[in-house]
XYZ file of C-alpha atoms in Angstrom:
761
model
C 0.001 -0.006 0.076
C 1.506 3.406 -0.933
C 1.369 5.914 1.877
C -0.447 8.826 0.038
C -3.742 6.860 0.424
C -4.152 8.195 3.806
C -4.623 11.682 2.349
C -7.859 10.661 0.657
C -11.361 10.438 1.953
C -13.179 7.174 2.161
C -14.852 7.306 -1.295
C -11.687 8.572 -2.956
C -9.743 5.698 -1.447
C -12.246 3.230 -2.857
C -11.876 4.842 -6.279
C -8.091 4.373 -6.075
C -8.056 0.759 -4.732
C -10.994 -0.779 -6.703
C -8.835 -1.578 -9.767
C -10.495 -4.709 -11.074
C -13.660 -4.748 -13.159
C -15.770 -1.928 -14.422
C -15.953 1.180 -12.363
C -17.890 4.575 -12.773
C -16.516 7.385 -10.727
C -19.230 10.010 -10.530
C -17.149 13.121 -9.625
C -19.063 16.108 -8.487
C -17.630 19.531 -9.017
C -14.593 20.168 -6.909
C -14.503 16.666 -5.642
C -10.756 16.003 -6.388
C -11.138 13.661 -9.378
C -7.731 14.497 -10.860
C -6.137 13.413 -7.566
C -8.167 10.157 -7.592
C -7.203 9.350 -11.307
C -3.520 10.133 -10.529
C -3.334 8.018 -7.410
C -5.247 5.221 -9.100
C -2.623 4.964 -11.856
C 0.201 5.399 -9.302
C -1.353 2.440 -7.294
C -1.414 0.247 -10.330
C 2.278 1.032 -11.219
C 3.303 0.454 -7.562
C 1.602 -2.959 -7.614
C 3.440 -4.282 -10.558
C 1.419 -3.171 -13.634
C 3.672 -2.346 -16.489
C 3.098 1.366 -17.703
C 2.389 0.256 -21.266
C -0.486 -1.866 -19.949
C -2.352 1.331 -18.848
C -4.280 3.418 -21.349
C -5.390 6.718 -19.831
C -7.464 9.067 -22.036
C -8.148 12.793 -21.484
C -9.750 15.584 -23.517
C -6.840 18.011 -23.400
C -3.150 17.885 -23.527
C -3.013 20.109 -20.541
C -4.939 17.596 -18.370
C -2.636 14.730 -19.617
C 0.517 16.660 -18.888
C -0.633 17.687 -15.400
C -1.556 14.134 -14.563
C 1.758 12.667 -16.006
C 3.727 15.160 -13.798
C 1.751 14.222 -10.668
C 2.256 10.522 -11.297
C 6.010 11.057 -11.796
C 6.155 12.970 -8.571
C 4.527 9.949 -6.798
C 6.331 6.920 -8.481
C 9.200 8.390 -10.442
C 10.093 8.115 -14.071
C 8.071 4.904 -14.557
C 5.076 7.001 -15.358
C 6.693 8.283 -18.513
C 5.946 5.034 -20.383
C 2.242 5.314 -19.865
C -0.095 5.401 -22.816
C -1.542 8.628 -21.614
C -2.973 11.530 -23.731
C -5.993 12.785 -25.563
C -8.183 10.316 -27.602
C -6.959 11.858 -30.824
C -3.265 11.629 -29.865
C -3.422 8.055 -28.643
C -5.508 6.830 -31.584
C -3.079 8.696 -33.949
C -0.306 6.670 -32.336
C -2.109 3.338 -32.967
C -2.791 4.417 -36.615
C 1.044 5.274 -37.062
C 1.685 1.694 -36.011
C -1.034 -0.198 -37.866
C -2.651 2.290 -40.357
C -0.909 0.424 -43.225
C -3.642 -2.300 -42.752
C -6.177 0.338 -44.029
C -3.890 1.317 -47.001
C -2.304 4.391 -45.488
C 1.469 4.742 -45.880
C 3.821 5.599 -43.026
C 4.012 9.324 -42.349
C 0.452 9.982 -43.455
C -0.588 13.728 -43.120
C -3.120 15.091 -40.606
C -5.249 17.818 -42.116
C -6.147 20.658 -39.851
C -9.625 22.429 -40.255
C -8.187 24.944 -42.849
C -6.718 22.163 -44.947
C -10.035 20.267 -44.892
C -12.150 23.333 -45.744
C -9.785 24.205 -48.609
C -10.011 20.731 -50.131
C -13.836 20.868 -49.890
C -13.835 24.230 -51.484
C -11.787 22.946 -54.404
C -14.057 19.866 -54.752
C -17.151 22.025 -54.878
C -15.553 24.235 -57.414
C -14.562 21.273 -59.636
C -18.078 19.879 -59.365
C -19.447 23.134 -60.630
C -22.073 23.369 -57.787
C -23.093 26.451 -55.831
C -20.477 27.346 -53.254
C -23.080 29.191 -51.194
C -25.297 26.238 -50.824
C -22.213 23.923 -50.420
C -20.251 26.419 -48.191
C -17.040 24.723 -47.094
C -17.548 25.449 -43.408
C -21.078 23.947 -43.412
C -19.886 20.889 -45.409
C -16.952 20.356 -43.123
C -19.034 20.432 -39.964
C -21.613 17.967 -41.499
C -18.929 15.548 -42.569
C -17.345 15.797 -39.119
C -20.561 15.069 -37.377
C -21.104 12.049 -39.638
C -17.645 10.606 -38.986
C -18.071 11.065 -35.250
C -21.394 9.050 -35.563
C -19.473 6.422 -37.608
C -21.404 7.035 -40.807
C -19.300 6.345 -43.835
C -19.779 7.975 -47.298
C -21.019 4.662 -48.687
C -23.528 4.268 -45.828
C -24.649 7.803 -46.220
C -25.201 7.480 -49.929
C -27.264 4.285 -49.456
C -29.511 5.766 -46.886
C -32.775 6.946 -48.307
C -33.622 9.157 -45.354
C -30.355 11.111 -45.599
C -30.724 11.493 -49.381
C -34.341 12.718 -48.896
C -33.220 15.328 -46.389
C -30.589 16.512 -48.742
C -33.148 16.930 -51.544
C -35.477 18.935 -49.228
C -32.561 21.111 -48.144
C -31.673 21.632 -51.781
C -28.151 20.169 -51.429
C -28.625 16.903 -53.444
C -24.921 16.633 -54.148
C -23.746 16.520 -50.503
C -23.221 12.781 -50.563
C -20.975 13.091 -53.568
C -19.000 15.838 -51.918
C -18.580 13.545 -48.891
C -17.534 10.551 -51.035
C -15.061 12.670 -53.135
C -13.648 14.252 -49.997
C -12.903 10.853 -48.438
C -11.261 9.584 -51.649
C -9.152 12.679 -52.112
C -7.898 12.472 -48.461
C -6.969 8.813 -48.957
C -5.372 9.383 -52.283
C -3.163 12.167 -50.639
C -2.365 9.772 -47.770
C -3.960 12.119 -45.239
C -6.487 11.951 -42.473
C -8.432 14.809 -40.927
C -8.931 15.253 -37.268
C -12.132 13.107 -37.158
C -10.501 10.385 -39.211
C -8.300 9.646 -36.139
C -11.329 8.363 -34.437
C -13.272 7.009 -37.440
C -10.321 5.116 -38.948
C -9.296 3.632 -35.561
C -12.839 2.250 -35.312
C -12.596 0.840 -38.888
C -9.187 -0.623 -38.052
C -10.490 -2.449 -35.027
C -13.832 -3.525 -36.741
C -12.171 -4.949 -39.875
C -8.867 -6.374 -38.447
C -9.489 -8.572 -35.506
C -5.826 -9.395 -35.029
C -5.018 -5.723 -34.526
C -7.859 -5.291 -32.063
C -6.823 -8.453 -30.251
C -3.281 -7.009 -29.926
C -4.398 -3.934 -28.227
C -7.102 -5.625 -26.130
C -4.388 -7.643 -24.472
C -1.857 -4.879 -24.344
C -4.231 -2.486 -22.378
C -4.977 -4.351 -19.160
C -6.396 -1.239 -17.612
C -8.319 1.620 -19.333
C -9.076 4.895 -17.630
C -11.099 7.689 -19.161
C -11.342 11.252 -17.863
C -14.420 13.565 -18.458
C -16.381 10.648 -19.727
C -19.518 12.696 -20.034
C -17.995 14.498 -22.963
C -17.407 11.322 -25.160
C -19.095 10.922 -28.453
C -20.376 7.757 -30.148
C -17.142 6.905 -31.939
C -14.986 7.353 -28.765
C -17.242 5.154 -26.677
C -17.517 2.298 -29.290
C -13.796 2.241 -29.716
C -13.196 2.046 -26.004
C -15.911 -0.586 -25.561
C -13.971 -2.767 -28.068
C -10.635 -2.296 -26.343
C -12.067 -3.151 -22.848
C -13.960 -6.222 -24.007
C -11.278 -8.823 -22.814
C -10.034 -7.535 -19.517
C -13.141 -5.456 -18.592
C -10.960 -3.318 -16.337
C -12.310 0.027 -17.311
C -12.651 3.002 -15.122
C -14.493 6.136 -16.294
C -14.603 9.284 -14.376
C -17.095 12.023 -15.067
C -20.018 14.136 -13.936
C -23.240 14.001 -15.949
C -24.219 17.326 -14.370
C -21.220 18.805 -16.335
C -22.046 17.506 -19.740
C -22.056 20.656 -21.842
C -20.662 19.756 -25.267
C -23.628 18.187 -27.166
C -22.973 20.762 -29.929
C -19.559 19.050 -30.463
C -21.066 15.586 -30.596
C -20.794 14.614 -26.952
C -23.492 12.147 -25.931
C -24.662 12.334 -22.361
C -26.157 8.839 -22.757
C -22.738 7.322 -22.667
C -22.447 7.996 -18.961
C -26.137 7.719 -17.936
C -26.415 4.269 -19.711
C -22.925 2.958 -18.914
C -24.356 0.341 -16.470
C -26.206 -1.301 -19.321
C -23.045 -2.477 -21.050
C -21.405 -3.380 -17.696
C -23.917 -5.137 -15.426
C -21.345 -5.705 -12.741
C -20.354 -2.018 -12.683
C -19.420 -0.505 -9.390
C -20.525 3.049 -9.098
C -18.520 5.312 -6.673
C -19.804 8.774 -5.978
C -17.283 11.478 -5.083
C -19.734 13.942 -3.460
C -17.554 15.884 -1.109
C -16.761 19.316 -2.623
C -13.349 20.827 -1.568
C -13.631 23.929 -3.662
C -16.667 26.027 -2.789
C -18.517 27.522 0.175
C -21.660 25.785 1.421
C -23.784 28.604 -0.036
C -22.435 27.989 -3.598
C -22.582 24.197 -3.234
C -26.201 24.427 -2.000
C -27.116 26.753 -4.877
C -25.643 24.269 -7.444
C -27.550 21.370 -5.955
C -30.879 23.296 -6.147
C -30.133 24.114 -9.779
C -29.294 20.767 -11.035
C -32.038 18.830 -9.214
C -34.414 20.311 -11.784
C -32.955 18.090 -14.517
C -34.809 14.837 -15.180
C -32.153 12.943 -16.902
C -29.305 12.593 -14.379
C -27.497 10.297 -11.997
C -28.786 11.327 -8.515
C -26.061 12.567 -6.062
C -25.829 15.005 -3.170
C -22.770 17.177 -3.353
C -21.758 18.484 0.063
C -18.863 20.363 1.689
C -17.207 20.839 5.140
C -16.198 24.316 3.904
C -17.594 27.457 5.648
C -21.074 28.810 4.669
C -19.407 31.876 3.150
C -20.912 34.890 1.561
C -24.414 34.910 0.146
C -24.886 35.168 -3.579
C -24.998 38.667 -4.952
C -27.725 39.442 -7.548
C -27.144 42.572 -9.724
C -29.996 44.044 -11.628
C -28.922 46.639 -14.146
C -30.946 48.888 -16.284
C -28.764 48.029 -19.346
C -25.708 45.881 -20.419
C -23.583 48.937 -20.276
C -24.637 49.571 -16.633
C -24.050 45.937 -15.976
C -20.433 46.255 -17.046
C -19.918 49.368 -14.998
C -21.341 47.795 -11.819
C -19.286 44.722 -12.181
C -16.087 46.557 -13.037
C -16.704 48.730 -9.928
C -17.382 45.760 -7.820
C -14.096 44.135 -8.895
C -12.224 47.366 -8.192
C -13.691 47.601 -4.653
C -13.354 43.872 -3.901
C -9.710 43.871 -4.887
C -9.038 46.759 -2.495
C -11.083 45.341 0.371
C -9.908 41.733 0.181
C -6.313 42.602 -0.921
C -7.041 40.193 -3.762
C -5.174 39.593 -7.068
C -6.976 40.264 -10.374
C -6.213 36.570 -11.190
C -8.794 35.745 -8.461
C -11.580 37.197 -10.646
C -13.411 35.778 -13.581
C -16.267 37.105 -15.675
C -18.252 34.342 -17.511
C -20.817 34.859 -20.291
C -22.963 32.727 -22.533
C -21.720 34.238 -25.840
C -18.452 35.873 -26.836
C -20.301 38.969 -28.121
C -21.097 39.882 -24.423
C -17.464 40.590 -23.726
C -17.651 44.115 -25.212
C -19.457 46.050 -22.620
C -17.385 44.274 -19.964
C -14.083 45.084 -21.707
C -15.004 48.687 -22.032
C -15.986 48.983 -18.504
C -12.769 47.353 -17.234
C -10.707 49.618 -19.434
C -12.299 52.744 -17.969
C -11.102 51.675 -14.448
C -7.619 50.662 -15.883
C -8.292 47.024 -14.773
C -6.176 44.528 -16.804
C -7.936 41.518 -18.269
C -7.376 38.576 -20.521
C -9.714 36.901 -22.965
C -9.651 33.106 -22.763
C -10.943 30.962 -25.617
C -11.512 33.961 -27.739
C -10.000 37.275 -28.925
C -10.568 40.630 -27.465
C -13.753 41.945 -29.186
C -11.952 44.512 -31.376
C -9.340 41.984 -32.353
C -11.693 39.477 -33.758
C -11.286 38.947 -37.465
C -14.901 39.789 -38.402
C -14.700 42.934 -36.384
C -11.352 44.002 -37.927
C -12.814 43.205 -41.274
C -15.849 45.547 -40.684
C -13.655 48.230 -39.062
C -11.540 48.189 -42.210
C -14.641 49.300 -44.243
C -15.358 52.033 -41.663
C -11.729 53.311 -41.817
C -11.809 53.354 -45.696
C -15.123 55.372 -45.504
C -13.404 57.928 -43.234
C -9.917 57.837 -44.888
C -10.049 56.627 -48.467
C -6.236 56.686 -48.641
C -5.812 54.080 -45.760
C -3.720 51.352 -47.545
C -4.095 48.609 -44.835
C -7.842 49.164 -44.780
C -7.995 48.777 -48.571
C -5.907 45.659 -48.437
C -8.196 44.050 -45.873
C -11.477 45.049 -47.558
C -10.954 45.086 -51.347
C -11.472 41.295 -51.847
C -13.491 40.625 -48.633
C -16.053 39.193 -49.351
C -14.543 37.649 -52.566
C -14.901 39.931 -55.619
C -12.345 38.155 -57.933
C -9.628 40.675 -57.066
C -6.519 38.615 -56.399
C -3.258 39.622 -54.681
C -1.584 40.313 -57.989
C -4.211 42.841 -58.843
C -4.055 44.545 -55.546
C -0.252 44.760 -55.870
C -0.849 46.545 -59.317
C -3.257 48.968 -57.669
C -0.540 50.065 -55.302
C 2.195 50.113 -57.822
C -0.003 52.349 -60.144
C -0.682 54.833 -57.358
C 3.025 55.085 -56.560
C 4.304 55.262 -60.244
C 1.658 57.893 -61.286
C 1.942 59.714 -57.851
C -1.886 59.622 -57.438
C -4.044 58.497 -54.451
C -5.017 54.840 -54.308
C -8.709 55.850 -54.191
C -8.278 57.487 -57.604
C -6.739 54.198 -58.940
C -9.531 52.202 -57.646
C -12.244 54.425 -59.122
C -10.424 54.511 -62.539
C -8.745 51.235 -62.568
C -9.255 50.536 -66.316
C -7.148 53.751 -67.086
C -4.349 52.541 -64.830
C -4.489 48.752 -64.965
C -5.924 48.226 -68.469
C -9.338 46.947 -69.434
C -10.361 43.615 -68.356
C -12.299 41.670 -65.679
C -9.856 42.547 -62.844
C -9.975 46.330 -63.711
C -13.722 46.315 -63.837
C -13.917 44.526 -60.335
C -11.604 47.071 -58.834
C -13.604 50.100 -60.309
C -16.841 48.614 -58.818
C -15.144 48.373 -55.357
C -13.760 51.895 -55.787
C -17.319 53.259 -56.479
C -18.606 51.252 -53.464
C -15.927 52.868 -51.295
C -16.801 56.403 -52.570
C -20.492 55.795 -51.694
C -19.469 54.756 -48.284
C -17.349 57.983 -47.930
C -20.402 60.081 -48.777
C -22.655 58.228 -46.380
C -20.132 58.606 -43.557
C -19.699 62.310 -44.201
C -23.377 63.005 -44.008
C -24.651 60.765 -41.244
C -23.972 59.781 -37.720
C -21.837 56.760 -36.794
C -24.696 54.338 -36.440
C -26.501 55.293 -39.643
C -23.241 55.112 -41.569
C -22.187 51.923 -39.999
C -25.418 50.145 -40.560
C -25.340 51.195 -44.261
C -21.764 50.056 -44.826
C -22.351 46.775 -43.002
C -25.387 46.026 -45.156
C -23.780 46.974 -48.448
C -20.267 45.617 -47.963
C -21.382 42.060 -48.268
C -19.843 40.941 -45.120
C -23.078 40.760 -43.031
C -24.802 38.661 -45.759
C -21.864 36.337 -46.038
C -21.887 35.738 -42.220
C -25.675 35.401 -42.134
C -25.456 32.774 -44.849
C -22.963 30.822 -42.860
C -25.181 28.603 -40.741
C -22.319 27.064 -38.613
C -21.864 27.794 -34.971
C -18.787 29.878 -35.857
C -20.726 31.795 -38.539
C -23.596 32.472 -36.138
C -21.106 33.820 -33.516
C -19.378 36.063 -36.098
C -22.652 37.403 -37.349
C -23.676 38.161 -33.612
C -20.297 40.016 -33.205
C -21.037 42.279 -36.160
C -24.421 43.046 -34.709
C -22.678 43.923 -31.403
C -20.285 46.214 -33.229
C -23.334 48.066 -34.677
C -24.726 48.201 -31.127
C -21.454 49.872 -30.145
C -21.954 52.570 -32.759
C -25.578 53.181 -31.652
C -24.551 53.467 -27.951
C -21.847 55.955 -29.091
C -24.349 58.149 -30.847
C -26.830 58.023 -27.981
C -24.157 58.682 -25.341
C -22.932 61.702 -27.382
C -26.457 63.072 -27.709
C -27.325 62.533 -23.997
C -24.151 64.128 -22.846
C -24.457 67.246 -25.059
C -25.181 70.591 -23.513
C -25.191 73.724 -25.718
C -22.813 72.484 -28.407
C -23.832 70.325 -31.333
C -22.449 66.854 -30.371
C -19.952 65.057 -32.632
C -21.579 61.628 -33.524
C -19.429 60.995 -36.512
C -17.956 57.696 -37.654
C -14.598 59.341 -37.571
C -14.698 60.019 -33.747
C -16.106 56.591 -33.115
C -13.088 55.104 -34.871
C -10.717 57.297 -32.862
C -12.327 56.141 -29.570
C -12.080 52.454 -30.695
C -8.501 52.940 -31.736
C -7.648 54.404 -28.314
C -9.354 51.511 -26.619
C -7.680 48.895 -28.741
C -4.384 50.304 -28.183
C -4.374 49.315 -24.498
C -1.983 46.504 -23.971
C -3.795 43.226 -23.080
C -2.468 41.277 -20.075
C -0.443 38.264 -20.796
C -1.203 35.051 -19.097
C 1.720 35.637 -16.649
C 0.389 39.050 -15.627
C -2.212 39.625 -12.830
C -5.505 40.197 -14.764
C -9.228 39.454 -14.634
C -10.135 36.378 -16.708
C -12.935 36.669 -19.196
C -14.419 33.685 -21.165
C -17.577 31.927 -22.102
C -18.859 29.293 -19.635
C -17.894 26.533 -22.000
C -14.240 27.605 -21.885
C -14.371 27.801 -17.980
C -15.009 24.135 -17.505
C -12.364 22.627 -15.299
C -11.248 26.012 -13.924
C -11.857 27.666 -10.590
C -11.646 31.320 -9.135
C -12.239 33.002 -5.871
C -14.744 35.455 -7.291
C -16.957 34.579 -10.245
C -19.361 36.999 -12.066
C -21.861 35.323 -14.266
C -23.436 38.023 -16.487
C -26.393 38.235 -18.822
C -28.727 35.994 -16.815
C -31.709 36.756 -19.027
C -34.234 34.738 -20.956
C -33.247 34.034 -24.548
C -29.628 34.737 -23.727
C -29.106 32.233 -20.899
C -30.924 29.925 -21.513
C -30.203 30.643 -25.236
C -33.322 31.108 -27.421
C -32.090 28.248 -29.454
C -32.057 25.880 -26.458
C -35.613 26.219 -25.041
C -37.576 24.232 -27.616
C -36.840 20.829 -26.011
C -36.311 19.356 -22.578
C -33.058 17.933 -23.797
C -31.640 21.207 -24.886
C -32.951 23.091 -21.858
C -31.315 20.432 -19.574
C -28.009 21.015 -21.238
C -28.393 24.820 -20.688
C -29.072 24.106 -17.095
C -25.917 21.969 -16.802
C -24.020 24.795 -18.314
C -25.428 27.100 -15.505
C -24.391 24.442 -12.978
C -20.905 24.460 -14.443
C -20.685 28.311 -14.130
C -21.873 28.417 -10.615
C -19.515 25.715 -9.502
C -16.484 27.599 -10.806
C -16.813 30.034 -7.795
C -14.790 29.250 -4.566
C -15.616 32.168 -2.364
C -18.153 34.498 -3.925
C -20.709 34.193 -6.730
C -22.229 37.229 -8.360
C -25.076 36.898 -10.933
C -26.287 39.740 -13.041
C -28.964 40.651 -15.600
C -30.039 43.735 -17.489
C -33.590 44.954 -17.955
C -32.662 46.183 -21.359
C -29.946 45.023 -23.813
C -28.797 46.357 -27.062
C -29.637 43.978 -29.958
C -29.370 44.910 -33.654
C -28.861 48.591 -32.878
C -31.826 49.094 -30.582
C -32.774 48.559 -27.009
C -34.771 45.293 -26.277
C -36.500 44.643 -22.974
C -35.286 41.544 -21.127
C -36.660 39.425 -18.357
C -34.535 37.594 -15.734
C -33.498 33.988 -16.633
C -35.774 31.261 -15.325
C -32.614 29.687 -13.833
C -32.506 32.455 -11.121
C -35.776 31.238 -9.817
C -34.402 27.816 -9.148
C -32.078 29.155 -6.419
C -33.592 29.412 -2.887
C -34.074 33.044 -1.881
C -32.215 32.573 1.301
C -29.043 31.942 -0.567
C -29.095 35.472 -1.927
C -27.797 38.254 0.257
C -30.182 40.646 1.843
C -29.544 43.501 -0.639
C -30.441 41.185 -3.439
C -33.568 39.900 -1.773
C -35.075 43.321 -0.577
C -34.586 45.763 -3.368
C -38.336 46.589 -3.427
C -38.281 47.460 0.163
C -35.678 50.123 -0.377
C -37.242 51.695 -3.395
C -40.561 50.776 -4.993
C -39.348 51.924 -8.316
C -36.541 49.272 -8.247
C -38.969 46.299 -7.729
C -37.846 43.883 -10.381
C -39.653 41.099 -12.283
C -37.271 38.739 -10.504
C -38.672 39.802 -7.199
C -42.234 39.777 -8.374
C -41.843 36.293 -9.779
C -40.103 35.189 -6.530
C -43.043 36.378 -4.487
C -45.434 34.681 -6.832
C -43.563 31.482 -6.672
C -43.501 31.508 -2.879
C -47.288 32.016 -2.785
C -47.758 29.266 -5.306
C -45.937 26.869 -3.166
C -48.414 27.309 -0.489
C -51.479 27.129 -2.597
C -50.884 24.359 -4.994
C -48.515 21.445 -5.643
C -46.177 21.969 -8.509
C -46.416 19.114 -11.046
C -43.467 16.928 -11.641
C -41.411 18.335 -14.464
C -43.128 21.719 -14.525
C -39.747 23.376 -13.841
C -38.622 22.377 -17.242
C -41.221 24.773 -18.677
C -40.719 28.522 -19.081
C -41.469 30.201 -15.673
C -44.649 32.324 -15.467
C -42.607 35.504 -15.102
C -44.200 38.970 -16.082
C -42.324 40.384 -18.973
C -40.668 43.780 -18.437
C -42.729 46.622 -19.776
C -41.147 47.622 -23.144
C -39.201 50.980 -22.695
C -41.291 53.645 -24.401
C -40.024 57.161 -24.132
C -42.435 59.872 -22.913
C -43.126 62.995 -24.971
C -40.724 65.830 -24.243
C -43.601 68.065 -23.173
C -44.425 65.612 -20.463
C -41.060 66.089 -18.815
C -41.433 68.770 -16.067
C -39.539 69.846 -13.033
C -40.034 67.703 -9.877
C -41.201 64.417 -11.650
C -39.540 60.997 -11.497
C -38.074 59.662 -14.806
C -36.291 56.639 -15.978
C -33.419 56.671 -18.547
C -32.300 53.370 -20.257
C -28.674 53.985 -19.439
C -28.715 56.103 -16.267
C -31.647 54.619 -14.484
C -34.123 56.416 -12.227
C -33.845 60.102 -11.300
C -35.714 63.304 -10.492
C -35.976 66.326 -12.831
C -34.269 69.228 -11.137
C -34.582 71.945 -13.635
C -35.568 72.616 -17.364
C -34.312 75.524 -19.472
C -33.611 76.322 -23.009
C -30.464 76.173 -25.104
C -29.431 76.654 -28.651
C -29.902 72.855 -29.130
C -33.351 72.934 -27.620
C -34.963 72.233 -24.354
C -32.732 70.680 -21.830
C -33.204 69.039 -18.367
C -30.863 68.788 -15.379
C -31.758 65.427 -13.828
C -30.440 64.068 -10.513
C -30.043 60.316 -11.118
C -29.992 58.001 -8.064
C -26.868 56.166 -9.068
C -25.179 58.412 -11.642
C -25.543 61.878 -10.145
C -26.582 64.969 -12.159
C -26.844 64.799 -15.863
C -27.857 67.541 -18.428
C -29.899 65.996 -21.277
C -31.379 67.551 -24.442
C -35.070 66.517 -24.344
C -35.436 66.124 -28.118
C -32.682 63.489 -27.977
C -32.909 62.020 -24.544
C -34.911 58.932 -24.048
C -36.877 59.530 -20.827
C -39.877 57.761 -19.504
C -42.105 59.350 -16.808
C -42.577 56.918 -13.778
C -44.789 57.121 -10.836
C -43.528 59.171 -7.836
């Protein structure tokens, strides 16, 4: 017995010592599963198992590296000979040894996503079919999904249902694209990322001697994050474990959040069906979070029907209650959270590395970034670029820059053939050479390309772009930033191209462009609301200047002390002292795309569970009453998930807003009161919590007429919140009001521009 066993609790010890047979370790959040896996492998090695007899599979290279280092610290260099790594890396290793049985030669290439998309694009072009209907990204994602479901091109093309779906979707040639793609990869002695799974399955299915070799080599199989496995991964592992049956899988069904990548939660929920003698060990003690956070997580996840029952608990202190922030807008949400981080850092003497801001979609990062910048708080974006550094944003900004400065060469380089206009790099080079040789502006060359480059298709395409750029310049010079930006976005072709891209990445990029337009709308409204006697500058030129200044701030490197910002999906496996989960609103979280079925809604709830359990000391949830969407304010209602947390777990300030100020009574509180009353009067039916809560929608924000704004009344502003009109007078720009806002202080607003709603005193 190795002496480190004494450091483990009873269930953890059982997970380490129960080495024979099938074992399912249900590892609740913060339960120390990595330690159990590490010690289990070390125990096997200490008891005479050869390292090459152990196959340990993870989902990230980082996890594998961390486990290997821990094992070496326990048992020495013996751990270096383990077959330990990601599914793809381990299966690639097998294919390197035995892929020749499938006809692949030694040293086969592995195509990355760009390689695959490029090949698909060429195939579509050669077939002479519409590259919009058969867009490379969409074709690649569909092929990937089929391979992970172990459906070959031959099987696909013989399946009447698939072919019928393709006919209805007006893509009847997809099967041929898939078949040709597979043939071209094989001919090039190449596999794509998904082939590393698919071809391993084929190898074991069609060559029993190879399967037999690895079945007897791997006496023990261990799998981390088992809830994230897909069909192909599970079927391969099932074949490998069929002889010794010594398979240990570790996971938490409550943290299965990658269905969009092909993960199948049924693998863990139904594991016992394939292994009737399975021993289930539940690691339920949480070492990470306070009692308050653990209890909130338990309350949330119990609403899911499809799960393995467990009761996570902790011996940690009760800790702080959950903070609930209600903001009038997403901009105010960002300001409040940035301010809270600033204050907490000072009060707790905390590092910025202790803080994390989590959100459902990458597009939400913008308001948070800008608020942090204003307070000079360093931050890093994990799993995504800073908002203004994202490719689609830089592409759109290039058009904006060209509209403001037609001689901006870098903006021209980025935009002239984006989206594709048949203007190649050689032609672009000729444009710049012509401008220099004739000592004329590049804008003149683009508008009169035939005169400088000669007549032909390329010259005509450049001239069309030159005229488009000229139109954008006129629009920008005569309109405010939002009007100009909206026109440019619509007519540049970028928005349409992203809208037509139905992949998850395409949707995210499209949403990011809409968020950029939101930024220009906010910019204009802020300039108008802040104006006094002078005509405000709402030009696209000033907007670009402010963006340039924001973007020039150096981003914190991973070694620096900085707030971490990321999507919830990217946060899985991480932990922070202070977690801010923003955008807790219906149709944002849960996403509007995930509320049409119980299965999707339960995945969203698991995502919420993952977010909550990232917090160690304090959890802050926030939502906005209004959020910019497509350039205008939209009313929001609090997420149904907020109502699944017991009221006692929120701090007093979050529970008693309406007591302090009747005007601040929120839908959340109204719904909370209704739910409490409902509990006393009727029994809630089983499963009813999977339906949308009966919350009252926020009243849409409708501005009052300017003549209704008089001294002494209470008003509400979408950005500044509630306030009292102190004084009204006249200016050269029209009637203006001095308003004392409850949280923002005095503001002077021009009534013809300001959005004010009269509220009851």
